[in-house]
Coordinates of C-alpha atoms in Angstrom, one line a residue:
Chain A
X1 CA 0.0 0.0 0.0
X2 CA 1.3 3.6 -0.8
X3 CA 1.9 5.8 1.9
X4 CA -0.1 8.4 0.2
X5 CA -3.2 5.8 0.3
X6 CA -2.4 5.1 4.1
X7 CA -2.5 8.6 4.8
X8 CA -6.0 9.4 2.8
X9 CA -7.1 6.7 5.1
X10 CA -6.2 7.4 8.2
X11 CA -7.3 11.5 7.5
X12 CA -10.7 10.3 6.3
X13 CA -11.3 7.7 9.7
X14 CA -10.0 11.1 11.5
X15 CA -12.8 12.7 9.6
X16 CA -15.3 10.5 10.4
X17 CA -14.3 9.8 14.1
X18 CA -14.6 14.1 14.5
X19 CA -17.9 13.7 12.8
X20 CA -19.3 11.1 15.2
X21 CA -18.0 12.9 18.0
X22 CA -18.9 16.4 17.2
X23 CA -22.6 15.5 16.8
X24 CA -23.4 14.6 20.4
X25 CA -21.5 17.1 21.7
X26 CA -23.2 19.8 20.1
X27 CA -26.8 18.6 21.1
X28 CA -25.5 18.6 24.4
X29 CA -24.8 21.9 24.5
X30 CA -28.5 23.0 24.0
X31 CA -29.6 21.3 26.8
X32 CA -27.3 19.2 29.4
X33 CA -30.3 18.2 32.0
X34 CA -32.3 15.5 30.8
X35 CA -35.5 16.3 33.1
X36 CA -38.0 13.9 33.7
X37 CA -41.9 14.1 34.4
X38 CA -42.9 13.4 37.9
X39 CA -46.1 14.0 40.0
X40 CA -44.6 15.5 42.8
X41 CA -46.8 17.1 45.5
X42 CA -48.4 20.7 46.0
X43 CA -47.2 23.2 48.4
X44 CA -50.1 25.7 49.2
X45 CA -51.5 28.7 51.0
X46 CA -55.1 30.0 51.8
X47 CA -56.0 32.4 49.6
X48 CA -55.6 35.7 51.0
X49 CA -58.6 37.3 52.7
X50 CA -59.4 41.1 53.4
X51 CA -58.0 41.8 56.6
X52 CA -59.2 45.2 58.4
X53 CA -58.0 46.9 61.2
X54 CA -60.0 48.3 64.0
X55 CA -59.9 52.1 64.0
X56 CA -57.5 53.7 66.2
X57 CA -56.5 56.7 67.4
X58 CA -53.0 58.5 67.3
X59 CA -50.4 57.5 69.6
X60 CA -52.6 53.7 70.5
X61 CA -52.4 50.5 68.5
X62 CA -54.7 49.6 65.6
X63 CA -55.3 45.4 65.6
X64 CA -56.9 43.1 62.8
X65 CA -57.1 39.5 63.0
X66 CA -57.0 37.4 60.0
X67 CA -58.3 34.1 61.0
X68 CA -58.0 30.7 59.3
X69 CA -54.8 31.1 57.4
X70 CA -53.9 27.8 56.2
X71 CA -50.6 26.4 54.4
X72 CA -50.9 22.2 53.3
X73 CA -47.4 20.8 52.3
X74 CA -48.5 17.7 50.1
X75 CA -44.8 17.0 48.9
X76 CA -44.8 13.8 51.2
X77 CA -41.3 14.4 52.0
X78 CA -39.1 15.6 54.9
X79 CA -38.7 19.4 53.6
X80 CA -40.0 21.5 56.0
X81 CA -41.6 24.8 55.2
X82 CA -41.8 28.4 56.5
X83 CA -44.6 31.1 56.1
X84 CA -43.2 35.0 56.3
X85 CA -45.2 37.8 56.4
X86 CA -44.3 40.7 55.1
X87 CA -46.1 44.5 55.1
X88 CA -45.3 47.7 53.2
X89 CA -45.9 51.2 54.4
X90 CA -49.3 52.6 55.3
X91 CA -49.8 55.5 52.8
X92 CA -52.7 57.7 52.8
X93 CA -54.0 59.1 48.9
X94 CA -55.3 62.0 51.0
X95 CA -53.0 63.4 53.0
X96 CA -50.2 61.9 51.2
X97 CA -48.7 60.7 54.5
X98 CA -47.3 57.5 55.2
X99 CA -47.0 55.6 58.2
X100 CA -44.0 53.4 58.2
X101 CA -44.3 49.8 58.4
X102 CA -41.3 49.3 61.0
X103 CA -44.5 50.3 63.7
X104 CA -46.2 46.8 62.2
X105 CA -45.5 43.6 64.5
X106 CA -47.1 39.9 63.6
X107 CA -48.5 37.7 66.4
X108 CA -49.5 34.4 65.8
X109 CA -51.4 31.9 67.2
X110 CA -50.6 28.5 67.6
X111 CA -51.4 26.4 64.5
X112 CA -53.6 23.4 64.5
X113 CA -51.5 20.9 62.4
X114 CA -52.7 17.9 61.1
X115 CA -50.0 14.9 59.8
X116 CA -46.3 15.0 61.2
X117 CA -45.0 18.2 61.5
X118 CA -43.8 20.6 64.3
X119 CA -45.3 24.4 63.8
X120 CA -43.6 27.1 65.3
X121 CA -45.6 30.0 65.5
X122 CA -43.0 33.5 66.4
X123 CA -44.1 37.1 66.7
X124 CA -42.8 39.6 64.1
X125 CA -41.2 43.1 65.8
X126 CA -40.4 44.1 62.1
X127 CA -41.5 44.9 58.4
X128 CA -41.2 41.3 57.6
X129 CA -39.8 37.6 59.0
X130 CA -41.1 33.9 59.6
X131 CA -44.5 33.6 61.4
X132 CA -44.6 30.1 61.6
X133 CA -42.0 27.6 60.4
X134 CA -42.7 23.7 60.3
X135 CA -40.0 20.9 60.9
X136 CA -39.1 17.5 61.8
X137 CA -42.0 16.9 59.0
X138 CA -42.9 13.8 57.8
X139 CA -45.3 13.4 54.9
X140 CA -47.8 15.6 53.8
X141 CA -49.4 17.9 57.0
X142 CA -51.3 21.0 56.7
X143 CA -51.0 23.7 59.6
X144 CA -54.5 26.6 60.7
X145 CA -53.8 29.6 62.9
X146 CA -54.8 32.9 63.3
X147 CA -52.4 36.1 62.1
X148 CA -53.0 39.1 64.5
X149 CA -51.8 42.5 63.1
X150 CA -50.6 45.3 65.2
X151 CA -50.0 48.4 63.6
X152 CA -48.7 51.4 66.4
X153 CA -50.0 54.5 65.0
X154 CA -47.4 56.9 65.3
X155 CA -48.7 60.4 67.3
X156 CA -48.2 62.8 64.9
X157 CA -49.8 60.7 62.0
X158 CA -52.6 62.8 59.9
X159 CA -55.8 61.6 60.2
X160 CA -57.2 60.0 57.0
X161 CA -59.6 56.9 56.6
X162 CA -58.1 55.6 53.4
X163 CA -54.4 54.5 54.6
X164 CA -53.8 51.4 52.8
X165 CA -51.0 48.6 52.6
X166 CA -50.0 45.5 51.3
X167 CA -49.5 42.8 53.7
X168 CA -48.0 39.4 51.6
X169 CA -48.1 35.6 53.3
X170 CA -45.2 33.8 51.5
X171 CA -44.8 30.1 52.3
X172 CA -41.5 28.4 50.9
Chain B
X1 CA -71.4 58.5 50.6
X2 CA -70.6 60.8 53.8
X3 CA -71.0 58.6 56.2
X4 CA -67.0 59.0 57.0
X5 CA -68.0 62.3 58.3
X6 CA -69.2 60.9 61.4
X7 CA -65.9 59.6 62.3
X8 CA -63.1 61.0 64.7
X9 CA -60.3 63.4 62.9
X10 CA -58.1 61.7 64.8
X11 CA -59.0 58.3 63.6
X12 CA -56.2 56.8 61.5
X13 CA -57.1 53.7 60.4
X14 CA -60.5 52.9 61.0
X15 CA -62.1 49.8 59.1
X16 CA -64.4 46.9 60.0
X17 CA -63.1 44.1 61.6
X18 CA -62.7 41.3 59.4
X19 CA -66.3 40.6 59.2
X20 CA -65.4 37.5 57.0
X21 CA -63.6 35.7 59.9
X22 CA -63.7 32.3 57.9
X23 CA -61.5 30.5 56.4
X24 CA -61.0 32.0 53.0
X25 CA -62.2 30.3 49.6
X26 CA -61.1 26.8 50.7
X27 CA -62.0 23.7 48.8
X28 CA -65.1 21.9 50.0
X29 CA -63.5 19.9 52.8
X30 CA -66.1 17.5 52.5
X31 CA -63.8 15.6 49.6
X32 CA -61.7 13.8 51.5
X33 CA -58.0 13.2 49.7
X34 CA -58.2 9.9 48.2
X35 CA -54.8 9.2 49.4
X36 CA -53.0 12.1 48.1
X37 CA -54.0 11.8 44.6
X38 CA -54.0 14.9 41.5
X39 CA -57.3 15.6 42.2
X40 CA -57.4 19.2 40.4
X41 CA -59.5 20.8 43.5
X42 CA -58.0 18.8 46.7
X43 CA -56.4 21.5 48.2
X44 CA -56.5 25.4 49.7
X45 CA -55.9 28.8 47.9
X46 CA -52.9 28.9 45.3
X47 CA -50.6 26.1 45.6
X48 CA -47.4 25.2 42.7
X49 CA -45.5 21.7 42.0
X50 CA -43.0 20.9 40.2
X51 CA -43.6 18.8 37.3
X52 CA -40.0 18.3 35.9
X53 CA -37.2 17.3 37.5
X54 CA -33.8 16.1 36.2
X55 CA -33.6 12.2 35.6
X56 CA -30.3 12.5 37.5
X57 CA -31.6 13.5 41.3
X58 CA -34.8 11.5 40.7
X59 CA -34.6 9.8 44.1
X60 CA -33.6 12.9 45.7
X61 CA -36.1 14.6 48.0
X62 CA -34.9 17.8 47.5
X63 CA -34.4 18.1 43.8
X64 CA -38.5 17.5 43.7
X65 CA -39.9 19.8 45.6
X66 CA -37.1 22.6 44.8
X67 CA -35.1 23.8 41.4
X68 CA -31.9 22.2 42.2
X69 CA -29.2 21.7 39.2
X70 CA -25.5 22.6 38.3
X71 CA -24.7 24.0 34.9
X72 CA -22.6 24.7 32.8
X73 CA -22.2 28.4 31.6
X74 CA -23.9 29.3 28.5
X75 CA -26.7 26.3 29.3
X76 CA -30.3 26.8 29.5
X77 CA -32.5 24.9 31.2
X78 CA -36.2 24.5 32.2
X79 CA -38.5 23.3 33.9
X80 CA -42.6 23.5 34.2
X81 CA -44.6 24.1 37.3
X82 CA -48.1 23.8 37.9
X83 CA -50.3 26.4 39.1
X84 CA -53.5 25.5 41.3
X85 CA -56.8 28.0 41.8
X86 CA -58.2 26.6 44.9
X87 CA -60.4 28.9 45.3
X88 CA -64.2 29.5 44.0
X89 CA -63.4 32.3 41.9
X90 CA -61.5 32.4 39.2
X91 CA -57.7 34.2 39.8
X92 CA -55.2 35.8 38.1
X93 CA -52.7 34.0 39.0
X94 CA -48.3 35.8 38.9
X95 CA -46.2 33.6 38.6
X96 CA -42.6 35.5 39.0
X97 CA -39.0 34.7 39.8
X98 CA -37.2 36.7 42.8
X99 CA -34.3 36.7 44.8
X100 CA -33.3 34.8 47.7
X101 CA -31.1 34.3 50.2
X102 CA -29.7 32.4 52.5
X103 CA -29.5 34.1 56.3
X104 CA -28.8 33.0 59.7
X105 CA -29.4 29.3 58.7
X106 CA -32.8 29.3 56.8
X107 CA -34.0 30.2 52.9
X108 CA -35.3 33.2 52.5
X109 CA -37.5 34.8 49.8
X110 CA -37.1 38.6 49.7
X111 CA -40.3 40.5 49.5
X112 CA -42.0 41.6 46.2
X113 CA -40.1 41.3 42.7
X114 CA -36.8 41.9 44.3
X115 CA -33.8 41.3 41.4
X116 CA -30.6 39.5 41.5
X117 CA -28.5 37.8 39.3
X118 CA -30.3 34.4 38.8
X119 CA -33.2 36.2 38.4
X120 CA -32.2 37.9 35.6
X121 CA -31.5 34.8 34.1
X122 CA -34.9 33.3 34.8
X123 CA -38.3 33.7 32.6
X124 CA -41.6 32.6 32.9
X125 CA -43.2 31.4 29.7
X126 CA -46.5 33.7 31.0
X127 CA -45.9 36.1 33.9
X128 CA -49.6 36.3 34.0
X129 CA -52.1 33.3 34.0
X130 CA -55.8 33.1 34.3
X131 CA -57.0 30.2 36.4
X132 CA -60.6 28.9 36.6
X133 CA -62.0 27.9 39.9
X134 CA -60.7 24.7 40.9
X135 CA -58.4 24.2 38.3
X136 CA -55.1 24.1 37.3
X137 CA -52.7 25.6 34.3
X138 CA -49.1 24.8 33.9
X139 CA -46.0 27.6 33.1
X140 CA -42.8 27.0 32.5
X141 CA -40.0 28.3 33.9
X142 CA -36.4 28.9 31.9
X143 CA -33.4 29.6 33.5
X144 CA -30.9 30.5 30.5
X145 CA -27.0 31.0 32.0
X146 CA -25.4 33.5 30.1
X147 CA -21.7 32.4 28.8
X148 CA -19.7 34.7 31.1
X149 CA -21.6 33.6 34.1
X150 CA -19.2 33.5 36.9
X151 CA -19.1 29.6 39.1
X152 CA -20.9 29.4 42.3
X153 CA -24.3 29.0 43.5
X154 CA -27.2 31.7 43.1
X155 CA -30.1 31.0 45.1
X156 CA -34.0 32.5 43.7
X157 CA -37.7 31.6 44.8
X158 CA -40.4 31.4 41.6
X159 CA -43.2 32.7 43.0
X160 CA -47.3 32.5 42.1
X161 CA -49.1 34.8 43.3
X162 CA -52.7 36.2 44.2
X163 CA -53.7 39.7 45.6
X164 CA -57.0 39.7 47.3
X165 CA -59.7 41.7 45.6
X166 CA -59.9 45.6 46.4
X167 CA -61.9 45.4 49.6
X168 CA -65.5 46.6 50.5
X169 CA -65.9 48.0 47.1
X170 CA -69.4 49.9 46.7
X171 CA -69.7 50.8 50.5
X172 CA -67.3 53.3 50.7
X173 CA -64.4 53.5 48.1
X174 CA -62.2 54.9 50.4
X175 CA -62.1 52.5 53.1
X176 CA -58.9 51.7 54.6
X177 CA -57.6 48.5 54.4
X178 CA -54.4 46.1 53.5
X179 CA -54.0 44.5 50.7
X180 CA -53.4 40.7 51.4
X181 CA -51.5 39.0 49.0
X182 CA -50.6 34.9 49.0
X183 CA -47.6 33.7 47.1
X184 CA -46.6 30.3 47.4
X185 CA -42.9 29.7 45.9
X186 CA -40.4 26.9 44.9
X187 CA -36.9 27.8 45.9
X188 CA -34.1 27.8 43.0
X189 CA -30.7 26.4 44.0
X190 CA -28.6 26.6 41.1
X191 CA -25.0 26.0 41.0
X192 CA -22.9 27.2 38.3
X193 CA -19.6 25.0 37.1
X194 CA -18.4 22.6 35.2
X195 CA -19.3 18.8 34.7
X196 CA -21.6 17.9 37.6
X197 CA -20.5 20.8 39.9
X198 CA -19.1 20.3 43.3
X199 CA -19.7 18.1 45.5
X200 CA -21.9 18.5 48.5
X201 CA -20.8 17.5 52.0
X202 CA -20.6 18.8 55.3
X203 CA -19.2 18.2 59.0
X204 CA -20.2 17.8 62.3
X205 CA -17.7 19.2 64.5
X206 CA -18.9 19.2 67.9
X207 CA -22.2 18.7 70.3
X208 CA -22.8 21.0 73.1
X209 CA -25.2 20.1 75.6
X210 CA -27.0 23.4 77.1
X211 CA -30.0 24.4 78.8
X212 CA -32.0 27.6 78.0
X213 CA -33.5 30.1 80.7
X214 CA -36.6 27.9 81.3
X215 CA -34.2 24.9 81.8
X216 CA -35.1 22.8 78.8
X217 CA -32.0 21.2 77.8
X218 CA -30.4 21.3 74.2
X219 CA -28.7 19.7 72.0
X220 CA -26.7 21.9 70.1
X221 CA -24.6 20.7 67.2
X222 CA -22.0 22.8 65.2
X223 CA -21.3 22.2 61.9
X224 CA -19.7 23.2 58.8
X225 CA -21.0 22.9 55.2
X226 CA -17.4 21.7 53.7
X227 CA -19.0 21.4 50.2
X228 CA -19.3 23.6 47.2
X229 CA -23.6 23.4 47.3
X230 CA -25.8 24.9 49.6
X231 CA -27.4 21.8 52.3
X232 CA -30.5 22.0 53.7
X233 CA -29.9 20.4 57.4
X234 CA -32.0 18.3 59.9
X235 CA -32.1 15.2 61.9
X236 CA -32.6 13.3 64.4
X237 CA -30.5 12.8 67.9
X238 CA -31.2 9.4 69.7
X239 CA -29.6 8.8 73.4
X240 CA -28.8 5.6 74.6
X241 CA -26.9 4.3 77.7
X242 CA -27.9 6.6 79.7
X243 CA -28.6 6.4 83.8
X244 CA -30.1 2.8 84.6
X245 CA -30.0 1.7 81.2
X246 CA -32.3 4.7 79.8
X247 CA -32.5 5.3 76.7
X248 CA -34.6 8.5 74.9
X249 CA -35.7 10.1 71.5
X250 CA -35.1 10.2 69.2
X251 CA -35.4 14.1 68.9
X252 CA -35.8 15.7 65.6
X253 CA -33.6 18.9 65.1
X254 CA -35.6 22.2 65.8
X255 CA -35.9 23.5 62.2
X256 CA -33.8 22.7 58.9
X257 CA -31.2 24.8 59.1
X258 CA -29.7 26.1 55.5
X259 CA -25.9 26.7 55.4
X260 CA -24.5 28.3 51.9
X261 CA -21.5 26.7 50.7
X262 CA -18.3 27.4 53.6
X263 CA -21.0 28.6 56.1
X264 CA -20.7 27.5 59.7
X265 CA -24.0 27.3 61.7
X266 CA -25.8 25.3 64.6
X267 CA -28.0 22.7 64.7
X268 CA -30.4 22.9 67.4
X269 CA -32.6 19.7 69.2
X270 CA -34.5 20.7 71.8
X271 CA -35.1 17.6 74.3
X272 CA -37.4 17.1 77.5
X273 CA -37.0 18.9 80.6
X274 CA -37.4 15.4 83.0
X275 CA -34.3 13.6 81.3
X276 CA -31.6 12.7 84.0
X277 CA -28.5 14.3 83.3
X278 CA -26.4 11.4 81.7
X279 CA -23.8 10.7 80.7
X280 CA -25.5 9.7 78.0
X281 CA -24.8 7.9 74.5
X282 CA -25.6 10.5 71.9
X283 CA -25.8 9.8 68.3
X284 CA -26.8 12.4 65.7
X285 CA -27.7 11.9 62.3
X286 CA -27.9 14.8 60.3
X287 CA -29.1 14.3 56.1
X288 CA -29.4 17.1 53.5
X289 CA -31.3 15.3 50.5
X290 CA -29.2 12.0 50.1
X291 CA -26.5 13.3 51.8
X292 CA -26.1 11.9 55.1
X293 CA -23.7 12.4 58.4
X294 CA -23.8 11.1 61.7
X295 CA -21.5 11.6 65.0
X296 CA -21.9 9.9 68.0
X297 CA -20.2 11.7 72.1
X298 CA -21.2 11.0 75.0
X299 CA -23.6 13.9 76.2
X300 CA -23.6 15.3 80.0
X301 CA -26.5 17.6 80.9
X302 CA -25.5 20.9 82.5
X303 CA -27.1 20.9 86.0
X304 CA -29.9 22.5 85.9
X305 CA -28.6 26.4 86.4
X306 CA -25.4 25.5 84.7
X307 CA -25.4 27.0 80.6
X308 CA -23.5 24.4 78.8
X309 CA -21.2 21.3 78.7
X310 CA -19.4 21.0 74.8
X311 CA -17.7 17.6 73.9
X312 CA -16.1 16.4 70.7
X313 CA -17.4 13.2 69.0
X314 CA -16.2 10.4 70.5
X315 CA -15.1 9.1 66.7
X316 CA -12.6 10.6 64.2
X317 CA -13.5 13.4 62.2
X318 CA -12.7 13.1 58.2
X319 CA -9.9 15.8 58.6
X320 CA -8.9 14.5 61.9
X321 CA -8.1 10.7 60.0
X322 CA -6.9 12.5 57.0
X323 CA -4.0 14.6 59.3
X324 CA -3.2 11.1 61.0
X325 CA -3.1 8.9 57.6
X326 CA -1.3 11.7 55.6
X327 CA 1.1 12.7 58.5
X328 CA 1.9 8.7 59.1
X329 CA 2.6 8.3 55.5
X330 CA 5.0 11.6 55.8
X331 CA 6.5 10.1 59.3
X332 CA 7.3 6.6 57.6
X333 CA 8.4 8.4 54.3
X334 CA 10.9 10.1 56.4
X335 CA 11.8 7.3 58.2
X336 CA 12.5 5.0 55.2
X337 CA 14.7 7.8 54.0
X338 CA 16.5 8.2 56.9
X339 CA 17.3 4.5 57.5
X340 CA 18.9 4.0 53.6
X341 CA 21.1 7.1 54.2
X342 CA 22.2 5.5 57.2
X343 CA 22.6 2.5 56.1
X344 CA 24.4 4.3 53.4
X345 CA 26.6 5.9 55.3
X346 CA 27.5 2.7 57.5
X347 CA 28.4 0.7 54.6
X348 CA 30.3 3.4 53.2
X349 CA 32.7 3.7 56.5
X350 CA 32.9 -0.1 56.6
X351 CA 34.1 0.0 52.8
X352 CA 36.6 2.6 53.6
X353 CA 37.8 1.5 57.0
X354 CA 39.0 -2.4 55.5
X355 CA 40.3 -0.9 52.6

């Protein structure tokens, strides 16, 4: 065999060998994680509910209780979860005043669980943080309590009827 | 329309107390689960699952409930979630990424729409989704890692979302009131690198037995994510041997405790306030996902008034066994070389002295 013939050879297995190779390798790029389709379980919260505070005056506490929240955790695993609630200012369209949300605290009640799970309810001194965290879960469980809000109404705050804020439950 | 006249100038917030004290638009709890099946309507409010989840970490508990992968940069992945209405209305349902954190020990999902760097990487196929009562609709979510990502972990929650309608509309428009808004989230670990990333692992340096101001007695274990992925942490702490032949628990860890890659934190069990003091046998397993470590010391109780007692585990640490095998196998090295020059140098004297 010429060495001319040898070498066509070998460069045309390179060629093909480079060919086979590079194909793979460039649908991989696209997408490296092959995913696949499982049915795994709901995490959830009560839908949220209109919660309205007791009037108060300047200088004195204004308290709303939103009853019933509820999160169910039907992963069926070991993850825990934790609930945080979180408030914005209090700002009035009228007066264009605002009441800051640093006078909010959280207090809640102690949840009613159902399945394997340990609750935790802790009060909230600030703008946001956990109200109620579950561990040592196992399996699905769901957890009820009752969220009171506490907003301190500072003393020189304008009077207005139409402060409103935002007040989000997250659970993750 | 002026009935707000009749109220107080100095009344700030005045509103009705949550006249609709019940629980809020919850499925008919009359349908029992039928053992945890897809029923479309078996559960509360807005919930989300994952539906994908990489064929690689199918056994893991984490990777399906949260968005757990490595990547390389330049790769985009994604994955769909399902959206539940369980409510009787039908929602407009956001479904969002934003950023998250990991703080003192736990996950946390910064408020609103917050921005980092993941989530700028992250979209939702539709931001906005409609949702019938009772039903469900599925998005899906795409995380594409730009080419000059830098390695490391980023941490983000996807959130869905409902705001509660404006309240007491038609009485009086300009009642005040708070907005309530439930999100319900699936938290996004994602670890930029290489190949299959870094691995995981962590230590368990030391127990601490302590008891708090009322006297209830814990547990407290210090330990170290050693890994290059963020762990989610808990456990269980059996005691055995104890006084008379007691033995207690086991007790589960006080919350899962989240440590980013390098962090050092504490894992708390709380025990019962009538256990005898010990000594006891203590054995603590801690797992994140499939990753699973255990130490076992014998545990004193502080007297009761005393604050704490700490003790190291009672076996070998990895890093302890790796100092004493790599520092024998340095000793013997040293010791081989030493005995040949000797020898050397022996037979070298003998040589010279009979010549």
């Amino acid at each position: 065999m010429r060495t001319s013939l040898r070498l066509l050879l070998a460069a045309t297995g390179a060629a093909a060998l480079v060919t086979v190779v590079a194909v793979p390798a460039n649908a991989a790029t696209t997408s490296t994680t092959a995913t696949v389709a499982v049915q795994a379980g709901e995490l959830s919260i009560s839908a949220p509910d209109v919660l309205a505070l007791a009037a108060a005056a300047p200088g004195s506490t204004a308290t709303g209780t939103l009853s019933g929240v509820e999160v169910s955790d039907q992963r069926a695993g070991i993850l825990g979860w934790a609930t945080t609630a979180a408030i914005s200012d209090f700002t009035s369209a009228t007066t264009t005043t605002t009441i800051p949300a640093d006078a909010v605290g959280f207090t809640s009640s102690t949840a009613a669980v159902e399945g394997t799970a340990t609750v935790t309810p802790s009060d909230v001194a600030a703008t946001s943080g956990a109200v109620q965290t579950a561990t040592d879960v196992t399996g699905n469980n769901t957890a009820t309590w009752d969220q009171t809000v506490n907003v301190a109404i500072p003393s020189d705050a304008l009077g207005a009827t139409d402060y409103t804020a935002t007040l989000t439950y997250s659970v993750l | 329309m002026k009935q707000r006249s009749g109220m107080a100038i100095g009344l700030v917030l005045a509103a009705l107390l949550s006249a609709s004290a019940v629980v809020p638009s919850r499925a008919v709890a009359a349908t029992p689960d039928a053992g945890g099946g897809d029923a479309a309507d078996s559960g509360i409010g807005i919930g989300i699952r994952m539906l994908d989840i990489p064929a690689a970490s199918q056994t893991d508990p984490r990777a399906r409930a949260y968005i757990i992968d490595n990547v390389p940069p330049g790769t985009t992945i994604q994955r769909r979630v399902r959206v539940r209405n369980g409510t009787d209305t039908a929602q407009s349902i956001a479904v969002y990424p934003a950023a998250a954190r990991i703080s003192g020990g736990a996950f946390i999902g910064d408020e609103g729409a917050t921005a980092n760097e993941l989530t700028s990487w992250i979209s939702v196929a539709q931001p906005e989704l409609s949702v019938a009562a009772h039903a469900t609709a599925d998005d899906l979510v795409t995380i594409a890692v730009p080419a000059t990502a830098t390695m490391g972990e980023r941490y983000a929650a996807v959130w869905a979302e409902i705001r509660s309608a404006r309240p007491s509309a038609g009485a009086d428009a300009h009642h005040p009131s708070i907005t309530s808004i439930s999100r319900v989230g699936v938290r996004t670990y994602l670890s930029v690198g290489p190949g299959n990333g870094p691995q995981s692992s962590f230590a368990i340096s030391s127990l601490t037995a302590q008891r708090d101001a009322n006297g209830t007695p814990h547990v407290l274990a210090a330990v170290e994510n050693t890994g290059g992925r963020a762990i989610d942490l808990s456990g269980t702490l059996s005691l055995s041997g104890g006084p008379a032949g007691l033995n207690a628990g086991p007790f589960p860890t006080e919350r899962i405790v989240t440590l980013a890659p390098g962090a050092k934190g504490n894992v708390t069990v709380p025990l019962s306030a009538s256990l005898p003091r010990g000594p006891w046998d203590a054995k603590l397993t801690l797992s994140s996902g499939l990753l699973s470590q255990s130490i076992a010391a014998t545990v004193t109780l502080p007297a009761a008034g005393h604050r704490a007692t700490t003790v190291a585990p009672a076996g070998l640490s990895g890093r302890e066994l790796a100092w004493i095998i790599g520092g024998g196998i340095a000793v013997l090295i040293i010791l081989i070389a030493a005995g040949i020059l000797v020898a050397w140098a022996i037979r070298s004297r003998r040589r010279r002295s009979r010549r």
